[in-house]
Structure formats: structure tokens, C-alpha cells
PDB file of C-alpha atoms in Angstrom:
ATOM      1  CA  UNK A   1       0.005  -0.193   0.131  1.00  0.00           C
ATOM      2  CA  UNK A   2       1.334   3.291  -0.739  1.00  0.00           C
ATOM      3  CA  UNK A   3      -0.523   6.309   0.748  1.00  0.00           C
ATOM      4  CA  UNK A   4      -0.797  10.180  -0.471  1.00  0.00           C
ATOM      5  CA  UNK A   5      -1.940  12.321   2.732  1.00  0.00           C
ATOM      6  CA  UNK A   6      -3.269  15.546   1.061  1.00  0.00           C
ATOM      7  CA  UNK A   7      -4.367  13.983  -2.231  1.00  0.00           C
ATOM      8  CA  UNK A   8      -6.657  16.555  -3.678  1.00  0.00           C
ATOM      9  CA  UNK A   9      -4.187  19.174  -5.035  1.00  0.00           C
ATOM     10  CA  UNK A  10      -1.864  19.344  -8.221  1.00  0.00           C
ATOM     11  CA  UNK A  11       0.951  17.529  -7.099  1.00  0.00           C
ATOM     12  CA  UNK A  12      -0.895  14.603  -4.982  1.00  0.00           C
ATOM     13  CA  UNK A  13      -2.902  14.177  -8.243  1.00  0.00           C
ATOM     14  CA  UNK A  14      -0.048  13.540 -10.536  1.00  0.00           C
ATOM     15  CA  UNK A  15       1.467  11.602  -8.101  1.00  0.00           C
ATOM     16  CA  UNK A  16      -1.508   9.340  -7.922  1.00  0.00           C
ATOM     17  CA  UNK A  17      -1.291   8.941 -11.796  1.00  0.00           C
ATOM     18  CA  UNK A  18       2.333   8.222 -11.707  1.00  0.00           C
ATOM     19  CA  UNK A  19       2.381   5.649  -8.653  1.00  0.00           C
ATOM     20  CA  UNK A  20       0.128   3.387 -11.223  1.00  0.00           C
ATOM     21  CA  UNK A  21       3.837   2.026 -12.471  1.00  0.00           C
ATOM     22  CA  UNK A  22       4.595   0.729  -9.175  1.00  0.00           C
ATOM     23  CA  UNK A  23       1.634  -0.608  -7.258  1.00  0.00           C
ATOM     24  CA  UNK A  24      -2.114  -1.131  -7.618  1.00  0.00           C
ATOM     25  CA  UNK A  25      -2.361  -0.351  -3.864  1.00  0.00           C
ATOM     26  CA  UNK A  26      -2.826   3.414  -3.717  1.00  0.00           C
ATOM     27  CA  UNK A  27      -4.710   5.011  -1.209  1.00  0.00           C
ATOM     28  CA  UNK A  28      -5.931   8.691  -1.062  1.00  0.00           C
ATOM     29  CA  UNK A  29      -6.373  10.614   1.886  1.00  0.00           C
ATOM     30  CA  UNK A  30      -7.787  14.087   2.419  1.00  0.00           C
ATOM     31  CA  UNK A  31     -10.748  15.703   3.874  1.00  0.00           C
ATOM     32  CA  UNK A  32     -13.012  15.081   0.552  1.00  0.00           C
ATOM     33  CA  UNK A  33     -10.914  12.447  -1.247  1.00  0.00           C
ATOM     34  CA  UNK A  34     -11.507  11.689  -4.988  1.00  0.00           C
ATOM     35  CA  UNK A  35     -10.437   8.817  -7.217  1.00  0.00           C
ATOM     36  CA  UNK A  36      -7.492   9.619  -9.543  1.00  0.00           C
ATOM     37  CA  UNK A  37      -7.262   5.926 -10.771  1.00  0.00           C
ATOM     38  CA  UNK A  38     -10.425   3.541 -10.668  1.00  0.00           C
ATOM     39  CA  UNK A  39      -8.603   1.355  -8.082  1.00  0.00           C
ATOM     40  CA  UNK A  40      -7.662   3.838  -5.398  1.00  0.00           C
ATOM     41  CA  UNK A  41      -8.740   3.518  -1.971  1.00  0.00           C
ATOM     42  CA  UNK A  42     -10.464   6.346  -0.257  1.00  0.00           C
ATOM     43  CA  UNK A  43      -9.803   7.495   3.291  1.00  0.00           C
ATOM     44  CA  UNK A  44     -11.532  10.704   4.583  1.00  0.00           C
ATOM     45  CA  UNK A  45      -9.578  12.345   7.582  1.00  0.00           C
ATOM     46  CA  UNK A  46      -8.633  15.251   9.520  1.00  0.00           C
ATOM     47  CA  UNK A  47      -4.879  15.109   9.129  1.00  0.00           C
ATOM     48  CA  UNK A  48      -4.421  17.403  12.338  1.00  0.00           C
ATOM     49  CA  UNK A  49      -6.145  14.556  14.243  1.00  0.00           C
ATOM     50  CA  UNK A  50      -3.247  12.185  15.471  1.00  0.00           C
ATOM     51  CA  UNK A  51      -5.708   9.056  15.634  1.00  0.00           C
ATOM     52  CA  UNK A  52      -7.004   9.806  12.274  1.00  0.00           C
ATOM     53  CA  UNK A  53      -3.576   9.957  10.781  1.00  0.00           C
ATOM     54  CA  UNK A  54      -2.783   6.778  12.250  1.00  0.00           C
ATOM     55  CA  UNK A  55      -5.655   5.097  10.884  1.00  0.00           C
ATOM     56  CA  UNK A  56      -4.827   6.562   7.063  1.00  0.00           C
ATOM     57  CA  UNK A  57      -1.317   5.564   7.356  1.00  0.00           C
ATOM     58  CA  UNK A  58      -1.981   1.572   8.712  1.00  0.00           C
ATOM     59  CA  UNK A  59      -0.665  -0.756   6.472  1.00  0.00           C
ATOM     60  CA  UNK A  60       1.439   1.863   4.391  1.00  0.00           C
ATOM     61  CA  UNK A  61       4.788   0.872   2.795  1.00  0.00           C
ATOM     62  CA  UNK A  62       5.512   4.010   1.785  1.00  0.00           C
ATOM     63  CA  UNK A  63       3.657   7.816   2.826  1.00  0.00           C
ATOM     64  CA  UNK A  64       3.768  10.875   0.481  1.00  0.00           C
ATOM     65  CA  UNK A  65       3.066  14.046   1.858  1.00  0.00           C
ATOM     66  CA  UNK A  66       1.816  16.466  -0.243  1.00  0.00           C
ATOM     67  CA  UNK A  67      -0.558  18.438   1.799  1.00  0.00           C
ATOM     68  CA  UNK A  68      -1.013  22.488   1.228  1.00  0.00           C
ATOM     69  CA  UNK A  69      -2.695  24.193   4.151  1.00  0.00           C
ATOM     70  CA  UNK A  70      -4.365  27.848   3.318  1.00  0.00           C
ATOM     71  CA  UNK A  71      -1.518  30.429   2.489  1.00  0.00           C
ATOM     72  CA  UNK A  72      -1.672  32.097   5.845  1.00  0.00           C
ATOM     73  CA  UNK A  73       1.309  32.104   8.466  1.00  0.00           C
ATOM     74  CA  UNK A  74      -1.088  32.014  11.605  1.00  0.00           C
ATOM     75  CA  UNK A  75      -2.354  28.717   9.753  1.00  0.00           C
ATOM     76  CA  UNK A  76       0.913  27.144   8.904  1.00  0.00           C
ATOM     77  CA  UNK A  77       2.211  27.945  12.348  1.00  0.00           C
ATOM     78  CA  UNK A  78      -0.748  26.137  13.858  1.00  0.00           C
ATOM     79  CA  UNK A  79      -0.945  23.419  11.546  1.00  0.00           C
ATOM     80  CA  UNK A  80       2.338  22.277  10.136  1.00  0.00           C
ATOM     81  CA  UNK A  81       4.416  21.122  13.317  1.00  0.00           C
ATOM     82  CA  UNK A  82       1.052  19.368  14.530  1.00  0.00           C
ATOM     83  CA  UNK A  83       0.486  17.729  11.440  1.00  0.00           C
ATOM     84  CA  UNK A  84       4.149  16.645  10.994  1.00  0.00           C
ATOM     85  CA  UNK A  85       4.361  15.333  14.413  1.00  0.00           C
ATOM     86  CA  UNK A  86       1.268  13.008  13.531  1.00  0.00           C
ATOM     87  CA  UNK A  87       2.725  11.742  10.103  1.00  0.00           C
ATOM     88  CA  UNK A  88       6.269  11.084  11.659  1.00  0.00           C
ATOM     89  CA  UNK A  89       4.979   8.819  14.749  1.00  0.00           C
ATOM     90  CA  UNK A  90       2.417   7.369  12.454  1.00  0.00           C
ATOM     91  CA  UNK A  91       5.185   6.382  10.127  1.00  0.00           C
ATOM     92  CA  UNK A  92       7.304   5.293  12.945  1.00  0.00           C
ATOM     93  CA  UNK A  93       4.328   3.062  14.245  1.00  0.00           C
ATOM     94  CA  UNK A  94       3.640   1.485  10.868  1.00  0.00           C
ATOM     95  CA  UNK A  95       7.445   1.156   9.794  1.00  0.00           C
ATOM     96  CA  UNK A  96       6.466   3.170   6.808  1.00  0.00           C
ATOM     97  CA  UNK A  97       8.849   5.070   4.872  1.00  0.00           C
ATOM     98  CA  UNK A  98       8.297   8.894   4.183  1.00  0.00           C
ATOM     99  CA  UNK A  99       8.347  11.218   0.894  1.00  0.00           C
ATOM    100  CA  UNK A 100       7.765  14.645   1.814  1.00  0.00           C
ATOM    101  CA  UNK A 101       7.002  17.149  -0.828  1.00  0.00           C
ATOM    102  CA  UNK A 102       8.547  20.369  -0.033  1.00  0.00           C
ATOM    103  CA  UNK A 103       9.514  23.846  -1.529  1.00  0.00           C
ATOM    104  CA  UNK A 104      12.192  26.216  -1.204  1.00  0.00           C
ATOM    105  CA  UNK A 105      11.232  28.673   1.217  1.00  0.00           C
ATOM    106  CA  UNK A 106      14.026  27.914   3.854  1.00  0.00           C
ATOM    107  CA  UNK A 107      16.683  28.757   1.496  1.00  0.00           C
ATOM    108  CA  UNK A 108      19.133  31.765   2.154  1.00  0.00           C
ATOM    109  CA  UNK A 109      17.817  34.472   0.041  1.00  0.00           C
ATOM    110  CA  UNK A 110      21.405  35.233  -1.303  1.00  0.00           C
ATOM    111  CA  UNK A 111      21.592  31.860  -2.945  1.00  0.00           C
ATOM    112  CA  UNK A 112      18.599  31.463  -5.109  1.00  0.00           C
ATOM    113  CA  UNK A 113      20.609  32.017  -8.323  1.00  0.00           C
ATOM    114  CA  UNK A 114      21.392  28.495  -8.945  1.00  0.00           C
ATOM    115  CA  UNK A 115      19.828  26.296  -5.958  1.00  0.00           C
ATOM    116  CA  UNK A 116      20.707  22.995  -5.046  1.00  0.00           C
ATOM    117  CA  UNK A 117      20.470  20.449  -2.265  1.00  0.00           C
ATOM    118  CA  UNK A 118      23.074  22.261  -0.748  1.00  0.00           C
ATOM    119  CA  UNK A 119      21.905  25.656  -0.672  1.00  0.00           C
ATOM    120  CA  UNK A 120      22.252  27.457   2.973  1.00  0.00           C
ATOM    121  CA  UNK A 121      19.348  26.905   5.122  1.00  0.00           C
ATOM    122  CA  UNK A 122      18.658  30.700   6.394  1.00  0.00           C
ATOM    123  CA  UNK A 123      14.862  31.383   5.950  1.00  0.00           C
ATOM    124  CA  UNK A 124      14.057  34.826   5.236  1.00  0.00           C
ATOM    125  CA  UNK A 125      10.371  34.766   5.867  1.00  0.00           C
ATOM    126  CA  UNK A 126       8.169  33.754   8.729  1.00  0.00           C
ATOM    127  CA  UNK A 127       6.645  31.057   6.623  1.00  0.00           C
ATOM    128  CA  UNK A 128      10.129  30.114   5.481  1.00  0.00           C
ATOM    129  CA  UNK A 129      11.191  29.543   9.011  1.00  0.00           C
ATOM    130  CA  UNK A 130       8.145  27.036   9.252  1.00  0.00           C
ATOM    131  CA  UNK A 131       9.288  25.203   6.575  1.00  0.00           C
ATOM    132  CA  UNK A 132      12.623  24.706   7.997  1.00  0.00           C
ATOM    133  CA  UNK A 133      11.285  23.653  10.883  1.00  0.00           C
ATOM    134  CA  UNK A 134       9.137  20.607   9.755  1.00  0.00           C
ATOM    135  CA  UNK A 135      12.119  19.597   7.389  1.00  0.00           C
ATOM    136  CA  UNK A 136      14.445  19.448  10.534  1.00  0.00           C
ATOM    137  CA  UNK A 137      11.671  17.242  12.438  1.00  0.00           C
ATOM    138  CA  UNK A 138      11.976  14.829   9.649  1.00  0.00           C
ATOM    139  CA  UNK A 139      15.574  15.353   9.574  1.00  0.00           C
ATOM    140  CA  UNK A 140      16.132  14.514  13.160  1.00  0.00           C
ATOM    141  CA  UNK A 141      14.239  11.478  13.014  1.00  0.00           C
ATOM    142  CA  UNK A 142      16.381  10.258  10.244  1.00  0.00           C
ATOM    143  CA  UNK A 143      19.743  10.932  12.202  1.00  0.00           C
ATOM    144  CA  UNK A 144      18.314   9.322  14.841  1.00  0.00           C
ATOM    145  CA  UNK A 145      17.818   6.087  12.783  1.00  0.00           C
ATOM    146  CA  UNK A 146      13.965   6.176  13.894  1.00  0.00           C
ATOM    147  CA  UNK A 147      12.649   6.923  10.474  1.00  0.00           C
ATOM    148  CA  UNK A 148      13.437   6.183   6.292  1.00  0.00           C
ATOM    149  CA  UNK A 149      12.372   9.048   4.818  1.00  0.00           C
ATOM    150  CA  UNK A 150      13.246  11.751   1.736  1.00  0.00           C
ATOM    151  CA  UNK A 151      12.698  15.202   1.340  1.00  0.00           C
ATOM    152  CA  UNK A 152      11.671  16.164  -2.523  1.00  0.00           C
ATOM    153  CA  UNK A 153      12.092  19.884  -3.163  1.00  0.00           C
ATOM    154  CA  UNK A 154      10.059  21.723  -6.060  1.00  0.00           C
ATOM    155  CA  UNK A 155      10.322  25.443  -6.906  1.00  0.00           C
ATOM    156  CA  UNK A 156       7.214  27.083  -7.834  1.00  0.00           C
ATOM    157  CA  UNK A 157       5.160  24.781  -9.849  1.00  0.00           C
ATOM    158  CA  UNK A 158       2.933  25.215 -12.885  1.00  0.00           C
ATOM    159  CA  UNK A 159       0.924  22.713 -14.833  1.00  0.00           C
ATOM    160  CA  UNK A 160      -2.330  21.521 -16.322  1.00  0.00           C
ATOM    161  CA  UNK A 161      -5.622  21.345 -14.224  1.00  0.00           C
ATOM    162  CA  UNK A 162      -4.152  23.340 -11.361  1.00  0.00           C
ATOM    163  CA  UNK A 163      -7.001  24.928  -9.121  1.00  0.00           C
ATOM    164  CA  UNK A 164      -5.065  27.201  -6.923  1.00  0.00           C
ATOM    165  CA  UNK A 165      -1.632  27.801  -5.481  1.00  0.00           C
ATOM    166  CA  UNK A 166       0.098  28.457  -8.780  1.00  0.00           C
ATOM    167  CA  UNK A 167       1.428  32.047  -9.218  1.00  0.00           C
ATOM    168  CA  UNK A 168       1.839  31.730 -13.021  1.00  0.00           C
ATOM    169  CA  UNK A 169      -1.855  30.204 -13.321  1.00  0.00           C
ATOM    170  CA  UNK A 170      -3.527  32.819 -11.516  1.00  0.00           C
ATOM    171  CA  UNK A 171      -1.572  35.945 -12.643  1.00  0.00           C
ATOM    172  CA  UNK A 172      -0.860  34.824 -16.249  1.00  0.00           C
ATOM    173  CA  UNK A 173      -2.706  31.746 -17.771  1.00  0.00           C
ATOM    174  CA  UNK A 174      -5.739  32.747 -16.367  1.00  0.00           C
ATOM    175  CA  UNK A 175      -5.575  36.818 -16.771  1.00  0.00           C
ATOM    176  CA  UNK A 176      -4.328  36.203 -20.738  1.00  0.00           C
ATOM    177  CA  UNK A 177      -7.342  33.786 -21.172  1.00  0.00           C
ATOM    178  CA  UNK A 178      -9.494  36.045 -20.140  1.00  0.00           C
ATOM    179  CA  UNK A 179      -8.408  38.836 -22.436  1.00  0.00           C
ATOM    180  CA  UNK A 180      -7.029  40.744 -19.248  1.00  0.00           C
ATOM    181  CA  UNK A 181      -3.366  41.893 -18.501  1.00  0.00           C
ATOM    182  CA  UNK A 182      -1.014  39.604 -16.846  1.00  0.00           C
ATOM    183  CA  UNK A 183       0.225  40.093 -13.372  1.00  0.00           C
ATOM    184  CA  UNK A 184       3.869  40.216 -12.375  1.00  0.00           C
ATOM    185  CA  UNK A 185       5.281  40.716  -8.963  1.00  0.00           C
ATOM    186  CA  UNK A 186       8.150  43.508  -8.345  1.00  0.00           C
ATOM    187  CA  UNK A 187      10.192  42.824 -11.598  1.00  0.00           C
ATOM    188  CA  UNK A 188       9.637  41.022 -14.941  1.00  0.00           C
ATOM    189  CA  UNK A 189      13.196  41.256 -15.834  1.00  0.00           C
ATOM    190  CA  UNK A 190      14.320  38.557 -13.158  1.00  0.00           C
ATOM    191  CA  UNK A 191      14.539  34.863 -14.529  1.00  0.00           C
ATOM    192  CA  UNK A 192      12.337  32.519 -12.507  1.00  0.00           C
ATOM    193  CA  UNK A 193      12.078  28.652 -12.420  1.00  0.00           C
ATOM    194  CA  UNK A 194       9.192  26.857 -12.497  1.00  0.00           C
ATOM    195  CA  UNK A 195       8.520  23.140 -11.801  1.00  0.00           C
ATOM    196  CA  UNK A 196       6.173  21.222 -14.137  1.00  0.00           C
ATOM    197  CA  UNK A 197       3.508  19.262 -11.832  1.00  0.00           C
ATOM    198  CA  UNK A 198       3.727  15.995 -13.978  1.00  0.00           C
ATOM    199  CA  UNK A 199       7.316  15.967 -13.924  1.00  0.00           C
ATOM    200  CA  UNK A 200       7.216  16.387 -10.186  1.00  0.00           C
ATOM    201  CA  UNK A 201       4.621  13.476  -9.904  1.00  0.00           C
ATOM    202  CA  UNK A 202       6.496  11.110 -11.748  1.00  0.00           C
ATOM    203  CA  UNK A 203       9.521  11.864  -9.855  1.00  0.00           C
ATOM    204  CA  UNK A 204       8.031  11.759  -6.426  1.00  0.00           C
ATOM    205  CA  UNK A 205       6.809   8.324  -7.354  1.00  0.00           C
ATOM    206  CA  UNK A 206      10.072   7.293  -8.724  1.00  0.00           C
ATOM    207  CA  UNK A 207      12.040   8.344  -5.833  1.00  0.00           C
ATOM    208  CA  UNK A 208       9.666   6.536  -3.228  1.00  0.00           C
ATOM    209  CA  UNK A 209      10.139   3.438  -5.127  1.00  0.00           C
ATOM    210  CA  UNK A 210      13.772   3.666  -5.105  1.00  0.00           C
ATOM    211  CA  UNK A 211      15.406   2.277  -2.104  1.00  0.00           C
ATOM    212  CA  UNK A 212      18.883   4.295  -2.173  1.00  0.00           C
ATOM    213  CA  UNK A 213      17.052   7.399  -2.802  1.00  0.00           C
ATOM    214  CA  UNK A 214      16.191   7.358   1.073  1.00  0.00           C
ATOM    215  CA  UNK A 215      17.420   9.680   3.555  1.00  0.00           C
ATOM    216  CA  UNK A 216      18.373  12.450   1.374  1.00  0.00           C
ATOM    217  CA  UNK A 217      17.055  15.697  -0.040  1.00  0.00           C
ATOM    218  CA  UNK A 218      16.092  15.799  -3.741  1.00  0.00           C
ATOM    219  CA  UNK A 219      15.271  18.719  -6.002  1.00  0.00           C
ATOM    220  CA  UNK A 220      12.716  17.624  -8.469  1.00  0.00           C
ATOM    221  CA  UNK A 221      13.273  17.868 -12.458  1.00  0.00           C
ATOM    222  CA  UNK A 222      12.936  21.440 -13.239  1.00  0.00           C
ATOM    223  CA  UNK A 223      13.933  22.828 -16.541  1.00  0.00           C
ATOM    224  CA  UNK A 224      17.122  24.905 -16.868  1.00  0.00           C
ATOM    225  CA  UNK A 225      17.654  28.295 -18.222  1.00  0.00           C
ATOM    226  CA  UNK A 226      14.242  29.768 -17.232  1.00  0.00           C
ATOM    227  CA  UNK A 227      12.571  32.448 -18.844  1.00  0.00           C
ATOM    228  CA  UNK A 228      12.366  36.151 -17.332  1.00  0.00           C
ATOM    229  CA  UNK A 229       8.953  37.219 -16.106  1.00  0.00           C
ATOM    230  CA  UNK A 230       8.406  39.050 -19.239  1.00  0.00           C
ATOM    231  CA  UNK A 231       9.537  36.270 -21.416  1.00  0.00           C
ATOM    232  CA  UNK A 232       7.048  33.841 -19.416  1.00  0.00           C
ATOM    233  CA  UNK A 233       4.189  36.580 -20.145  1.00  0.00           C
ATOM    234  CA  UNK A 234       5.367  36.873 -24.067  1.00  0.00           C
ATOM    235  CA  UNK A 235       5.692  33.047 -24.387  1.00  0.00           C
ATOM    236  CA  UNK A 236       2.310  32.288 -22.727  1.00  0.00           C
ATOM    237  CA  UNK A 237       0.604  34.831 -24.850  1.00  0.00           C
ATOM    238  CA  UNK A 238       2.112  34.061 -28.036  1.00  0.00           C
ATOM    239  CA  UNK A 239       0.898  30.429 -27.607  1.00  0.00           C
ATOM    240  CA  UNK A 240      -2.539  31.491 -26.939  1.00  0.00           C
ATOM    241  CA  UNK A 241      -2.911  34.194 -29.580  1.00  0.00           C
ATOM    242  CA  UNK A 242      -3.393  37.127 -26.815  1.00  0.00           C
ATOM    243  CA  UNK A 243      -1.697  40.305 -26.714  1.00  0.00           C
ATOM    244  CA  UNK A 244       1.214  40.199 -24.599  1.00  0.00           C
ATOM    245  CA  UNK A 245      -0.131  42.987 -21.995  1.00  0.00           C
ATOM    246  CA  UNK A 246       1.015  42.770 -18.607  1.00  0.00           C
ATOM    247  CA  UNK A 247       1.016  45.283 -15.111  1.00  0.00           C
ATOM    248  CA  UNK A 248       3.669  44.878 -12.586  1.00  0.00           C
ATOM    249  CA  UNK A 249       2.770  45.063  -9.036  1.00  0.00           C
ATOM    250  CA  UNK A 250       5.660  46.844  -7.081  1.00  0.00           C
ATOM    251  CA  UNK A 251       6.511  46.204  -3.465  1.00  0.00           C
ATOM    252  CA  UNK A 252       4.639  49.469  -2.162  1.00  0.00           C
ATOM    253  CA  UNK A 253       1.187  48.199  -4.007  1.00  0.00           C
ATOM    254  CA  UNK A 254       1.432  44.671  -2.789  1.00  0.00           C
ATOM    255  CA  UNK A 255       1.771  46.200   0.841  1.00  0.00           C
ATOM    256  CA  UNK A 256      -1.441  48.535   0.138  1.00  0.00           C
ATOM    257  CA  UNK A 257      -3.378  45.594  -1.304  1.00  0.00           C
ATOM    258  CA  UNK A 258      -2.456  43.440   1.509  1.00  0.00           C
ATOM    259  CA  UNK A 259      -4.514  45.838   3.812  1.00  0.00           C
ATOM    260  CA  UNK A 260      -7.680  44.581   2.229  1.00  0.00           C
ATOM    261  CA  UNK A 261      -6.988  41.260   0.716  1.00  0.00           C
ATOM    262  CA  UNK A 262      -5.568  38.616   2.826  1.00  0.00           C
ATOM    263  CA  UNK A 263      -3.648  36.642   0.286  1.00  0.00           C
ATOM    264  CA  UNK A 264      -1.761  39.905  -0.662  1.00  0.00           C
ATOM    265  CA  UNK A 265      -0.717  40.550   2.890  1.00  0.00           C
ATOM    266  CA  UNK A 266       0.680  36.845   2.969  1.00  0.00           C
ATOM    267  CA  UNK A 267       3.005  37.630  -0.278  1.00  0.00           C
ATOM    268  CA  UNK A 268       4.578  40.639   1.210  1.00  0.00           C
ATOM    269  CA  UNK A 269       7.590  38.730   2.934  1.00  0.00           C
ATOM    270  CA  UNK A 270       7.694  36.611   0.129  1.00  0.00           C
ATOM    271  CA  UNK A 271       8.519  39.346  -2.497  1.00  0.00           C
ATOM    272  CA  UNK A 272      12.532  38.872  -2.524  1.00  0.00           C
ATOM    273  CA  UNK A 273      11.652  35.639  -4.763  1.00  0.00           C
ATOM    274  CA  UNK A 274      10.670  38.078  -7.579  1.00  0.00           C
ATOM    275  CA  UNK A 275      13.437  40.907  -7.105  1.00  0.00           C
ATOM    276  CA  UNK A 276      16.273  38.484  -7.939  1.00  0.00           C
ATOM    277  CA  UNK A 277      17.254  35.698 -10.167  1.00  0.00           C
ATOM    278  CA  UNK A 278      15.426  32.419  -8.988  1.00  0.00           C
ATOM    279  CA  UNK A 279      16.915  29.615 -10.373  1.00  0.00           C
ATOM    280  CA  UNK A 280      16.437  26.126  -9.211  1.00  0.00           C
ATOM    281  CA  UNK A 281      18.938  23.208 -10.035  1.00  0.00           C
ATOM    282  CA  UNK A 282      17.858  19.776 -10.297  1.00  0.00           C
ATOM    283  CA  UNK A 283      20.983  18.253 -11.836  1.00  0.00           C
ATOM    284  CA  UNK A 284      21.229  15.811  -9.227  1.00  0.00           C
ATOM    285  CA  UNK A 285      17.946  13.926 -10.097  1.00  0.00           C
ATOM    286  CA  UNK A 286      18.716  14.165 -13.653  1.00  0.00           C
ATOM    287  CA  UNK A 287      22.160  12.620 -13.637  1.00  0.00           C
ATOM    288  CA  UNK A 288      20.975   9.820 -11.296  1.00  0.00           C
ATOM    289  CA  UNK A 289      18.007   8.734 -13.031  1.00  0.00           C
ATOM    290  CA  UNK A 290      19.196   9.945 -16.556  1.00  0.00           C
ATOM    291  CA  UNK A 291      15.660  11.882 -16.907  1.00  0.00           C
ATOM    292  CA  UNK A 292      15.280  15.234 -18.492  1.00  0.00           C
ATOM    293  CA  UNK A 293      12.469  17.488 -17.370  1.00  0.00           C
ATOM    294  CA  UNK A 294       9.956  19.100 -19.698  1.00  0.00           C
ATOM    295  CA  UNK A 295      11.145  21.982 -21.587  1.00  0.00           C
ATOM    296  CA  UNK A 296       9.275  25.059 -20.618  1.00  0.00           C
ATOM    297  CA  UNK A 297       7.641  25.781 -24.345  1.00  0.00           C
ATOM    298  CA  UNK A 298       6.424  22.176 -24.084  1.00  0.00           C
ATOM    299  CA  UNK A 299       4.774  22.701 -20.652  1.00  0.00           C
ATOM    300  CA  UNK A 300       3.181  25.919 -21.676  1.00  0.00           C
ATOM    301  CA  UNK A 301       1.536  24.279 -25.065  1.00  0.00           C
ATOM    302  CA  UNK A 302       0.359  21.115 -22.749  1.00  0.00           C
ATOM    303  CA  UNK A 303      -1.434  23.683 -20.507  1.00  0.00           C
ATOM    304  CA  UNK A 304      -3.218  25.822 -23.071  1.00  0.00           C
ATOM    305  CA  UNK A 305      -4.119  22.636 -24.716  1.00  0.00           C
ATOM    306  CA  UNK A 306      -5.688  21.057 -21.669  1.00  0.00           C
ATOM    307  CA  UNK A 307      -6.897  24.138 -19.888  1.00  0.00           C
ATOM    308  CA  UNK A 308      -7.674  26.697 -22.159  1.00  0.00           C
ATOM    309  CA  UNK A 309      -8.463  25.008 -25.970  1.00  0.00           C
TER     310      UNK A 309
END
């Protein structure tokens, strides 16, 4: 049995599709789980309840965490450590291996140009500090010999059928598709990596089912040489047959919007990711598994074909 905790989002869905290469015993766990594959087993659970997590994990050889809590520092502060403690305890009790889908919020903001698995941990934001804390919870258990786990990190992501949580989906694809100006944060002149969600799902399934991949951090496959914000907008607009119009939200405007719009308030501390080069390096994974990430133009074309045709 291979179990996905937080199965409803973009990453969990792609992972569920990819896991069929390795097993037909797939369990999807969330508040309101929906089948991805016909043979999926569904478990409805409150993942902040320790007993519910124990039941959800029971009998699992591998547990994948693709949970996304609402994008709020307060929610993260209350939920992430509690949830991670529940998961670690359940995995230890059931002798399950853990695969944790992570982001790059804990990386030092002075080292975002060419991020590798060895990039210094020095979180520049409150949400980054929480991400560093929960990753360390896993690492402490690995080092104590109590848990077999791996951490799979992604850049910001893009892909087909994303309902929320993707900056590129909300601010560029959806805007251009409805004949509106695209939006970008702070500066359109900086290069910015995005991980393609089908690549992330396939890579997590592969890592989870590779014995010697455990007890390490892995960057999920992400195309090199990313576009600048302006190039992202122009390329997506060209493929859609839309005019490449856009507006940039400077730091001050995001702060003002944050007074009225909760999600913009949460974005203020993350703006450093858009005022400098943000390039994600996945060469460790690519060399180990001899796999290349989907090129950006190919990813863009797939999204437009699936979501906007």
C-alpha cells in the first residue's frame, strides 16, 4: 500500500497517476478524497487529528505528503508542526517510509541563483522558518535512525488542471485567457524557474520506489535556463494568440493591497523571490535517473491545450 496524504491538489493528483507504474494499492487521504485511478482506496481524514492519521497510514509501505494548508502564516504556525508530528509518529508506528514534498522557502535569499540541495538554510520569511522547522523534524528522526524518509523539493510550480496555489496559473494563464493584462510581482526582468507538476509527480513516485534514494534531499526535475517574467508572459501570450499585455505590482502596491486582500498580505514577505534571479537546479536527480525535465515551451503548450482549448 502506498498512501498519499493531501491527495486533492495538483501534486497529489499527478503523483497518484504516476504511482500506477509501481502498485495498484494506492490510498488517497484528504478531507474529501476523489479517485484519480479506478482502483484507488479513499480515506476521509482530518490530518490534524493524530488518531485519524494513524488510521490513514496503517498498513502503508510508503507515505507521501503533498498537503497544502491555506496560505497563511497563522494557519501554518498552528497546523504544520502538529501535522508533521502526527505523520512522523504514524510512519514510525507502521514502519512506513516517508516522502515529503517540500518547497524552497527555507533557502538563504542570497543563494537563489542556482539553488541546489546544498543551498544554505537561512529562511528569510516567517513561513520559511516554519518550512525549515518541519524539514528539520524529519531530518532529526532520520539521523536518530528512527525514520526512513526523503525530502523532495520543488520550485514554484506550473502545470495543467491546477485549481489554486500557482502564481503562474492565477496571474498569467487565467488573466491572458480572459483577455486581461497578466500580472507579475516586483520585476519582470528576473529569471524565474517553475517545476512542471507532471514531472514532479513522476519524480516523487520514482524516488519513493527507489530504495537508495532515501535519507537524502532531492530537487525535483525542473528545466534549466528559465524565462524572465516578461518572457514567461510573452511566450504564454504568443501560444494563446493573445496580446502580451501585463502590469507589474511593485512592493508598495502589494503592501497596500495587503491591507484589504489577505493573500496579498501573505505575499509581502515572499517578494524577495521576484526581485532577484530565482533558478532551481535539479541536476542531481537528472544525473542519477538519466531523466530530463519537460522544456518550458512544451509545458506551456500542454497547459493551453488541456486547460484553455
